[in-house]
mmCIF file of C-alpha atoms in Angstrom:
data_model
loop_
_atom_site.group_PDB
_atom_site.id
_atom_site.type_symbol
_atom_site.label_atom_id
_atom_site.label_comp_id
_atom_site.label_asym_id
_atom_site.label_seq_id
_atom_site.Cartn_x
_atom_site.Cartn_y
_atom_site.Cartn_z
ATOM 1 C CA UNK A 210 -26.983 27.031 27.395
ATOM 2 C CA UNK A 211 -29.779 24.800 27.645
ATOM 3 C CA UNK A 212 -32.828 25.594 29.429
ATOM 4 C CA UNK A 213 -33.715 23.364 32.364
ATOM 5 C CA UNK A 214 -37.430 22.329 32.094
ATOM 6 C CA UNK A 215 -37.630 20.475 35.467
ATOM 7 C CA UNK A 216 -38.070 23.163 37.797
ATOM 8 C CA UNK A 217 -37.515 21.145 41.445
ATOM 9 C CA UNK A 218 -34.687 21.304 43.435
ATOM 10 C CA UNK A 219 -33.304 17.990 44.595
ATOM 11 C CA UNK A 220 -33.396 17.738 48.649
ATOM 12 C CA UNK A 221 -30.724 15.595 49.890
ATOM 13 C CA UNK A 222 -30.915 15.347 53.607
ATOM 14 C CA UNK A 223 -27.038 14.026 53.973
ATOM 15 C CA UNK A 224 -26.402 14.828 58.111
ATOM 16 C CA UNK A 225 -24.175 11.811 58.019
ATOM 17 C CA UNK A 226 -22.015 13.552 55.538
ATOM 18 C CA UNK A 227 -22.235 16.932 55.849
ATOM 19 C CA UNK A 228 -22.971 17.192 59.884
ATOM 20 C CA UNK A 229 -25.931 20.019 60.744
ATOM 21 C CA UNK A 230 -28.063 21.694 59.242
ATOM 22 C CA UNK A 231 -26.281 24.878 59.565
ATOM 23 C CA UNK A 232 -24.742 23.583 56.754
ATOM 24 C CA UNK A 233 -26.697 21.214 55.004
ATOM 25 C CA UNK A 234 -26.512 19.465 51.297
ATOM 26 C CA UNK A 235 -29.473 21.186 49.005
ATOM 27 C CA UNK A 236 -28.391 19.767 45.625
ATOM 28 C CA UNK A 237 -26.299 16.665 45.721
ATOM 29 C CA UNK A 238 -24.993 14.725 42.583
ATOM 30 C CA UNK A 239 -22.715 11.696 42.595
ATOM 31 C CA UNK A 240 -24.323 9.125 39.552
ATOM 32 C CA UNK A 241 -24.247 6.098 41.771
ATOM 33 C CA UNK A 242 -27.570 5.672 40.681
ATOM 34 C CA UNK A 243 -26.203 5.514 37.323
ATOM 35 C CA UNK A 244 -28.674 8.091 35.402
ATOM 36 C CA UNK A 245 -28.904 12.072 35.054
ATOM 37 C CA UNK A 246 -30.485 14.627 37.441
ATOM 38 C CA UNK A 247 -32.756 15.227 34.621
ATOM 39 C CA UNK A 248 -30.916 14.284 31.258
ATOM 40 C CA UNK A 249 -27.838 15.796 29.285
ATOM 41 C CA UNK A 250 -28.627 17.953 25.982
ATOM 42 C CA UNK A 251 -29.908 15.759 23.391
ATOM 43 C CA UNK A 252 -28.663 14.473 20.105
ATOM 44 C CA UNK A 253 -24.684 14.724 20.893
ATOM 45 C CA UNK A 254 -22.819 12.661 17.986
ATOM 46 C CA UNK A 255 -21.310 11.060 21.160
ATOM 47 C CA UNK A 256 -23.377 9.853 23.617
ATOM 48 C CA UNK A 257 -23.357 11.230 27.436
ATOM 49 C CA UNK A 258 -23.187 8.345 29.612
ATOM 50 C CA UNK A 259 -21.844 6.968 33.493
ATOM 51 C CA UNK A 260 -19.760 5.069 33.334
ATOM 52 C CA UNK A 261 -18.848 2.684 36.303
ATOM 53 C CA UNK A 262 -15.183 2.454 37.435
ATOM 54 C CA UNK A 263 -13.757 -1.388 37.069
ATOM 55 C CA UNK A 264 -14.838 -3.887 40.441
ATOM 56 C CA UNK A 265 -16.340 -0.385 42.161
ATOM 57 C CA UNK A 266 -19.709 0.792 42.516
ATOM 58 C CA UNK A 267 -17.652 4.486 41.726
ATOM 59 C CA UNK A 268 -19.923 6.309 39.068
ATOM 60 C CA UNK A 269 -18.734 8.843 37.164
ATOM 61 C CA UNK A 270 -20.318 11.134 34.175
ATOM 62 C CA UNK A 271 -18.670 11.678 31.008
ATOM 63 C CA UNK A 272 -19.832 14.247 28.649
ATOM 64 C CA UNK A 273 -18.077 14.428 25.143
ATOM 65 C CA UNK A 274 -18.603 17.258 22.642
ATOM 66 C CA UNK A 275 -17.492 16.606 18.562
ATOM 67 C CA UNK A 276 -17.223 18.767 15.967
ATOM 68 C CA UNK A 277 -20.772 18.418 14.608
ATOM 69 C CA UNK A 278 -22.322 19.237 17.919
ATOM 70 C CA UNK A 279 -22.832 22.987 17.206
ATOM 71 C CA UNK A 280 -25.803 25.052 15.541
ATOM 72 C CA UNK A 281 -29.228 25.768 17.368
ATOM 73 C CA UNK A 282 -29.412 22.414 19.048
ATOM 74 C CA UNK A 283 -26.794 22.441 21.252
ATOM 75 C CA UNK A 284 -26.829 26.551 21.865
ATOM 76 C CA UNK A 285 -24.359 27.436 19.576
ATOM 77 C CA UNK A 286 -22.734 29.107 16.492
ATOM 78 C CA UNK A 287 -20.279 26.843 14.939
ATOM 79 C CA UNK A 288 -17.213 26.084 15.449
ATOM 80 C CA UNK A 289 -18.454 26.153 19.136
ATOM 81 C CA UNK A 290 -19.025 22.507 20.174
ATOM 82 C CA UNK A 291 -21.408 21.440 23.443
ATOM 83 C CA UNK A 292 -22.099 18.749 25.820
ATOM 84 C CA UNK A 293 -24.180 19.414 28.457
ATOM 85 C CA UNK A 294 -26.311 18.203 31.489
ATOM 86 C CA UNK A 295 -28.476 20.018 33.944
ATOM 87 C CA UNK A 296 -27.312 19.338 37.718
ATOM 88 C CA UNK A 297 -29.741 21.319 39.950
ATOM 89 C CA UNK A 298 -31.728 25.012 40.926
ATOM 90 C CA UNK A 299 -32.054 27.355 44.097
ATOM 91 C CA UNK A 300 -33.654 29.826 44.462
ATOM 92 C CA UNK A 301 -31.448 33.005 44.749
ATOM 93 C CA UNK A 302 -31.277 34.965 48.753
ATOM 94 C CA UNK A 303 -28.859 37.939 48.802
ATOM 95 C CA UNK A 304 -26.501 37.468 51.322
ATOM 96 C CA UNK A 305 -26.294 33.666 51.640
ATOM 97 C CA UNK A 306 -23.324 32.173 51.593
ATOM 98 C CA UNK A 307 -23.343 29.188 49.095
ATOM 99 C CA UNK A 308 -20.380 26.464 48.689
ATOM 100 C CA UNK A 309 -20.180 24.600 45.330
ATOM 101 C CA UNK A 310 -18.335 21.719 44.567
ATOM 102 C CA UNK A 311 -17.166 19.183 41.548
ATOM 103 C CA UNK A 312 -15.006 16.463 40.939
ATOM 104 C CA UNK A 313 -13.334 16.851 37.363
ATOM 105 C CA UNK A 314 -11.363 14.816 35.159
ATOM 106 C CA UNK A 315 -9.517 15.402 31.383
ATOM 107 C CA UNK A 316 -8.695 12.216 30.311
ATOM 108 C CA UNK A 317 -5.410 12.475 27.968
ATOM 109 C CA UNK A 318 -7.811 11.432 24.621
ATOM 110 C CA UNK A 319 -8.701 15.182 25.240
ATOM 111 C CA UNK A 320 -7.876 17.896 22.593
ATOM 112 C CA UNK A 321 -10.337 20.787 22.930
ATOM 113 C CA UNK A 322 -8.699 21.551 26.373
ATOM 114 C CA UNK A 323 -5.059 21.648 24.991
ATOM 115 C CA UNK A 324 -4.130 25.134 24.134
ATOM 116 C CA UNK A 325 -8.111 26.464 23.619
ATOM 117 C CA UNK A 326 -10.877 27.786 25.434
ATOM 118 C CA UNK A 327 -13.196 25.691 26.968
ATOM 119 C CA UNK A 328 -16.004 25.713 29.536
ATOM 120 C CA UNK A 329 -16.486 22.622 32.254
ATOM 121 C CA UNK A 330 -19.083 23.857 34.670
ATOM 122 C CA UNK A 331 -21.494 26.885 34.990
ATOM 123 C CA UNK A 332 -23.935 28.612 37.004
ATOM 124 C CA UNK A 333 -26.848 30.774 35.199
ATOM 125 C CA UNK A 334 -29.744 33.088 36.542
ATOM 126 C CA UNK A 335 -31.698 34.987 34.445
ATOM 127 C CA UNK A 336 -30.437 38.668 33.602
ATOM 128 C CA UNK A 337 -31.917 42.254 33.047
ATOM 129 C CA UNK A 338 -32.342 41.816 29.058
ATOM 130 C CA UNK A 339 -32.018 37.530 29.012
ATOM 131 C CA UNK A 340 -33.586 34.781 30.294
ATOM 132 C CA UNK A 341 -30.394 33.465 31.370
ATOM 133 C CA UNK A 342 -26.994 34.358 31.407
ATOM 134 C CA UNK A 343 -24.328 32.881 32.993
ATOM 135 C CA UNK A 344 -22.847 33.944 36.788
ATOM 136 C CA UNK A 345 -19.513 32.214 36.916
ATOM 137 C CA UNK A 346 -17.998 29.018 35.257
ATOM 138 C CA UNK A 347 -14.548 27.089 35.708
ATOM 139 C CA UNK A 348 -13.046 26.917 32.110
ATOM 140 C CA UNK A 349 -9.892 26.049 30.919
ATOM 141 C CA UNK A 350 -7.432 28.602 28.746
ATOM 142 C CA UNK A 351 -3.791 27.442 27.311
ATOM 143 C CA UNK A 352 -3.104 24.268 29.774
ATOM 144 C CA UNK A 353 -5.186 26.524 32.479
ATOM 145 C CA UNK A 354 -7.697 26.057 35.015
ATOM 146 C CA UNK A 355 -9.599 29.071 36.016
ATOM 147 C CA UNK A 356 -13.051 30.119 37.311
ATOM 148 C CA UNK A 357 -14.491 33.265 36.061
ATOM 149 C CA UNK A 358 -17.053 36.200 36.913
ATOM 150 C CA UNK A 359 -18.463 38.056 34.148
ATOM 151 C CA UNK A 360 -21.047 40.533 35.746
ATOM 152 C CA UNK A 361 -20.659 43.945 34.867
ATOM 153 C CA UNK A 362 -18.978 46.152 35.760
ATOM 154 C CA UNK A 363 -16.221 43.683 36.064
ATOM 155 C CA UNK A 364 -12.884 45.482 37.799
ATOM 156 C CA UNK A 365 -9.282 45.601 36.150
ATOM 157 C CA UNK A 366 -7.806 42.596 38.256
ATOM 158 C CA UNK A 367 -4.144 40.895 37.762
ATOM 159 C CA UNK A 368 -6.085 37.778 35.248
ATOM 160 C CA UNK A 369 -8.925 38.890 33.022
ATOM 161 C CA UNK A 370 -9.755 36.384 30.606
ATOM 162 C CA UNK A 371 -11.215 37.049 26.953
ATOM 163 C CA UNK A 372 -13.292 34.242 25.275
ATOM 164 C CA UNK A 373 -14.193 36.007 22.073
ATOM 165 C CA UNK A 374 -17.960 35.544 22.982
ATOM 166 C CA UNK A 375 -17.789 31.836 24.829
ATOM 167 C CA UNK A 376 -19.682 33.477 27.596
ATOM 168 C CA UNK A 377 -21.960 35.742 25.985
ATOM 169 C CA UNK A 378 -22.082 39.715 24.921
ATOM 170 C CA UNK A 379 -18.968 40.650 27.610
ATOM 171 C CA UNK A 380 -15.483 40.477 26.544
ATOM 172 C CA UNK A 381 -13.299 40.840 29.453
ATOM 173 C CA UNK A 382 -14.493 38.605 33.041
ATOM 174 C CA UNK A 383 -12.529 38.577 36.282
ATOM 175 C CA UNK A 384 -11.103 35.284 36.954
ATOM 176 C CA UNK A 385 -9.064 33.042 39.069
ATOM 177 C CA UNK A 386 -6.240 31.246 38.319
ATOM 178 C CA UNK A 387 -7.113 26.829 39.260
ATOM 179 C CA UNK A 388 -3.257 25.848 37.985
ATOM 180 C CA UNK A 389 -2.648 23.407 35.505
ATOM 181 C CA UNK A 390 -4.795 21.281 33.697
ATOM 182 C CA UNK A 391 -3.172 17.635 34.458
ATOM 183 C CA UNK A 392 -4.948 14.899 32.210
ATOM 184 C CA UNK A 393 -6.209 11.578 34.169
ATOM 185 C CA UNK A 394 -6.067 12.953 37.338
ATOM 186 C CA UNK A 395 -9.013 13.761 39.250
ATOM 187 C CA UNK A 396 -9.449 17.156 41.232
ATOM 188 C CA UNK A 397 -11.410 18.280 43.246
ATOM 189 C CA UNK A 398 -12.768 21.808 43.319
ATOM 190 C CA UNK A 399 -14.610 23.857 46.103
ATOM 191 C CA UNK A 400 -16.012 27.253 45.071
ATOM 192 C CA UNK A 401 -17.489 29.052 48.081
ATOM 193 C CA UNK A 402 -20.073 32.105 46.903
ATOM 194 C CA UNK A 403 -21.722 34.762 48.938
ATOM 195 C CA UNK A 404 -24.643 35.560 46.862
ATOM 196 C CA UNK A 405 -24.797 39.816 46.157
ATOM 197 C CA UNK A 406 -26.274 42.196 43.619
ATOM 198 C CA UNK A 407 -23.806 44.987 44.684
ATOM 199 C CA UNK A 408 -20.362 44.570 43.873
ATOM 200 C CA UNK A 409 -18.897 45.870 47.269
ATOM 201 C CA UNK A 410 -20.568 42.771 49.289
ATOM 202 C CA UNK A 411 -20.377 39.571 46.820
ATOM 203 C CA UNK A 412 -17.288 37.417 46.760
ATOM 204 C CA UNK A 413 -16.055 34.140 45.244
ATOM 205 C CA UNK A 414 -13.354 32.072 46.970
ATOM 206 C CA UNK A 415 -11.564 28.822 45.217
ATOM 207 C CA UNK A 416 -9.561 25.905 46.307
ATOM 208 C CA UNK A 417 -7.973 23.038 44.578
ATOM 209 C CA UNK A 418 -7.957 19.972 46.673
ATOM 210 C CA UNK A 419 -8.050 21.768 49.715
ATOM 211 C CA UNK A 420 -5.563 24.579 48.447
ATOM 212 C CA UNK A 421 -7.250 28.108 48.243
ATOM 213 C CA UNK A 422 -6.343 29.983 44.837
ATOM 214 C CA UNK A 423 -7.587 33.681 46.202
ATOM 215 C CA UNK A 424 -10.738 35.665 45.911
ATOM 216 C CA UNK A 425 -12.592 37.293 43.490
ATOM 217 C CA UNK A 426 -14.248 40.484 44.740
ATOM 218 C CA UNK A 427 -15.655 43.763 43.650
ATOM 219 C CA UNK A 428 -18.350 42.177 41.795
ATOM 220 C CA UNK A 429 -21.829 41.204 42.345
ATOM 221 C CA UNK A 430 -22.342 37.333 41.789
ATOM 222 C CA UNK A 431 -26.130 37.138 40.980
ATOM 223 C CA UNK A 432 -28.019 39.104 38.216
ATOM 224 C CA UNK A 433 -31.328 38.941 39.637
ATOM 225 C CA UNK A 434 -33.161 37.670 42.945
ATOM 226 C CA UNK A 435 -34.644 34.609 40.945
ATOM 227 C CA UNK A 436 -32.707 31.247 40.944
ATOM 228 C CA UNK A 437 -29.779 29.991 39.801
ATOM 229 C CA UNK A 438 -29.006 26.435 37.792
ATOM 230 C CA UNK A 439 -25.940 24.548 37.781
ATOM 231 C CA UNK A 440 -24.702 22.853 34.581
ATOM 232 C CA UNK A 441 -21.893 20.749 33.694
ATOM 233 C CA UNK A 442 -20.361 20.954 30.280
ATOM 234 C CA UNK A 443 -18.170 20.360 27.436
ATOM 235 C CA UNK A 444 -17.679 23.920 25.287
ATOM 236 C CA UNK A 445 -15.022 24.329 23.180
ATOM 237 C CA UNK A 446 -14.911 27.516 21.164
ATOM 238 C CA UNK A 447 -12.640 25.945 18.305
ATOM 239 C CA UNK A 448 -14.949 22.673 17.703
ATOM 240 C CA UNK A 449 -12.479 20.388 18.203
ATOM 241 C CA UNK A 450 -13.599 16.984 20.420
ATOM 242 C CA UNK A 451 -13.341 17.398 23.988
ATOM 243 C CA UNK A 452 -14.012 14.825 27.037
ATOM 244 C CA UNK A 453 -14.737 15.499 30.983
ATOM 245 C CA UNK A 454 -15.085 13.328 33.510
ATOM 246 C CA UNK A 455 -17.490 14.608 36.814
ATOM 247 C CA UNK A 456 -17.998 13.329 39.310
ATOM 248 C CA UNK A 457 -20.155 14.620 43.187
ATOM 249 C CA UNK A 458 -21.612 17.631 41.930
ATOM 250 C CA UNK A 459 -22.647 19.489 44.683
ATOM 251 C CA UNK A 460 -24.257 22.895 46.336
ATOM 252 C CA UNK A 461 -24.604 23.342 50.226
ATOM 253 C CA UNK A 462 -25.846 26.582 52.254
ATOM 254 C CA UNK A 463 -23.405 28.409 54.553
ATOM 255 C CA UNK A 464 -18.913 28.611 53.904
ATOM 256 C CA UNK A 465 -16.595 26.621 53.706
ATOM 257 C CA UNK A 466 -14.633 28.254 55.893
ATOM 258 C CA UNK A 467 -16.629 28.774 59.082
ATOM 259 C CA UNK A 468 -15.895 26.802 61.931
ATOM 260 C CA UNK A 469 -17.350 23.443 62.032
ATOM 261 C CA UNK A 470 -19.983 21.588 64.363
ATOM 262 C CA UNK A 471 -19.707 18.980 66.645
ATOM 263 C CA UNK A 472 -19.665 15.847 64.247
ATOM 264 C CA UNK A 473 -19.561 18.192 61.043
ATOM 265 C CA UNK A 474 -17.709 16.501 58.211
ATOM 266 C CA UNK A 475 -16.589 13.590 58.782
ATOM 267 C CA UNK A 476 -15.291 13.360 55.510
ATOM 268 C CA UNK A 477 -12.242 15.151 53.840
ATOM 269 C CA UNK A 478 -13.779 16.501 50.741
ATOM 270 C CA UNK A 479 -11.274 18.361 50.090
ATOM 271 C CA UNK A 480 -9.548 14.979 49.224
ATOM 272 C CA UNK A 481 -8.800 14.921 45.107
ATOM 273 C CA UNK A 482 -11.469 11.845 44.302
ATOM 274 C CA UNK A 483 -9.386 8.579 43.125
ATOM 275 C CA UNK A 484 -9.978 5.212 41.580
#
């Protein structure tokens, strides 16, 4: 995964969107300023851009990953293919209760996603023997959507999925089943984190435009009290091209499911993002 070099976290005061501070925007992403938090990996045989959706100032990002983006580069043994761009960091506090959220779009050109493993979007902090490793992702697996914890020790749970290696030295992560993967459609996903080191207090709840998918629990969901970065990506393990669309990337402090302040969003972003 690539290493962010730009160590600030982006401040977005958004009380218009996201009501009070008790549960205010810390890292906020939408492209309508038409450029990168800081610039996908380099040297893709495809280039990232955002694109603008036709007669609206909509931006979206699109990240594409081809069969010769693999080797040291991009992070990778071939076959394995990336795209990526750094979103955003936090610092780590046990405890917290953090709510991510991402837009996402296959468009039907895709064929890394159809029947493979792939990655779309990925938090990392650094680990006991790495400088990183990665705390959770939402890949896809055989027409799947799932999100995915691979801390050890992960408990025997109704889905473990296997990636042969796609998220580093642990086979076997818990993970959630997202449903189907449905190509040009956008959906949007809300992944709501309480941030632990002991697996009997950190949690990970999903929903699918505005439908929960369960919990994962049992596992810790940080590595180390340090900070964690948000990515999002193209990785296919079998090197064939894949494309994603993102779009409002996203962390704020405090859940998604407590009650809500006077004037607190005003929005529905549970909403699946359209045209």
């Amino acid at each position: 995964m690539q290493r962010a070099t730009l160590r600030v976290v982006l401040i977005a005061l958004a009380l218009g969107l996201w009501g009070s501070l008790a549960w205010a925007t810390t890292i906020s992403w939408d492209f309508e300023n038409g450029g990168w938090p800081s610039g996908p990996i380099c040297c893709n045989a495809v280039p990232s851009v955002v694109n603008a959706t036709g007669g609206n100032p909509d931006h979206y990002a699109r990240l594409t990953a081809s069969p010769t983006d693999c080797g040291p580069t991009f992070f990778t043994t071939c076959p394995r293919i990336r795209a990526e761009a750094w979103i955003g960091q936090i610092n780590d506090v046990v405890g917290e209760t953090r709510t991510y959220k991402i837009d996402l779009r296959f468009p039907s050109a895709n064929q890394a996603v159809t029947g493979h493993d792939s990655l779309v979007w990925q938090m990392v902090n650094p680990g006991p023997n790495s400088p990183e490793l990665r705390t959770s992702w939402i890949g896809t697996q055989n027409g799947r959507i799932y999100i995915a914890n691979p801390i050890q020790p992960v408990p025997h749970t109704p889905l473990e999925v296997n990636l042969g290696g796609i998220q580093g030295p642990f086979p076997t992560v818990q993970a959630l089943d997202l449903g189907p993967l449905v190509f040009d459609e956008w959906h949007t996903y809300v992944i709501e984190m309480v941030e632990a080191m002991l697996p009997n207090t950190g949690t990970i709840k999903a929903w699918r435009d505005g439908v929960p998918f369960g919990t994962i629990a049992g596992q810790a969901t940080i590595r180390s009290v340090n900070y964690t970065e948000i990515y999002i990506d193209v990785v296919s393990d079998n090197g064939v091209k894949g494309i994603v669309d993102f779009d409002n990337a996203s962390l704020a402090t405090g859940g998604w499911e407590s009650p809500p302040m006077a004037g607190e969003r005003t929005r529905n972003y549970f909403a699946p993002k359209t045209e």
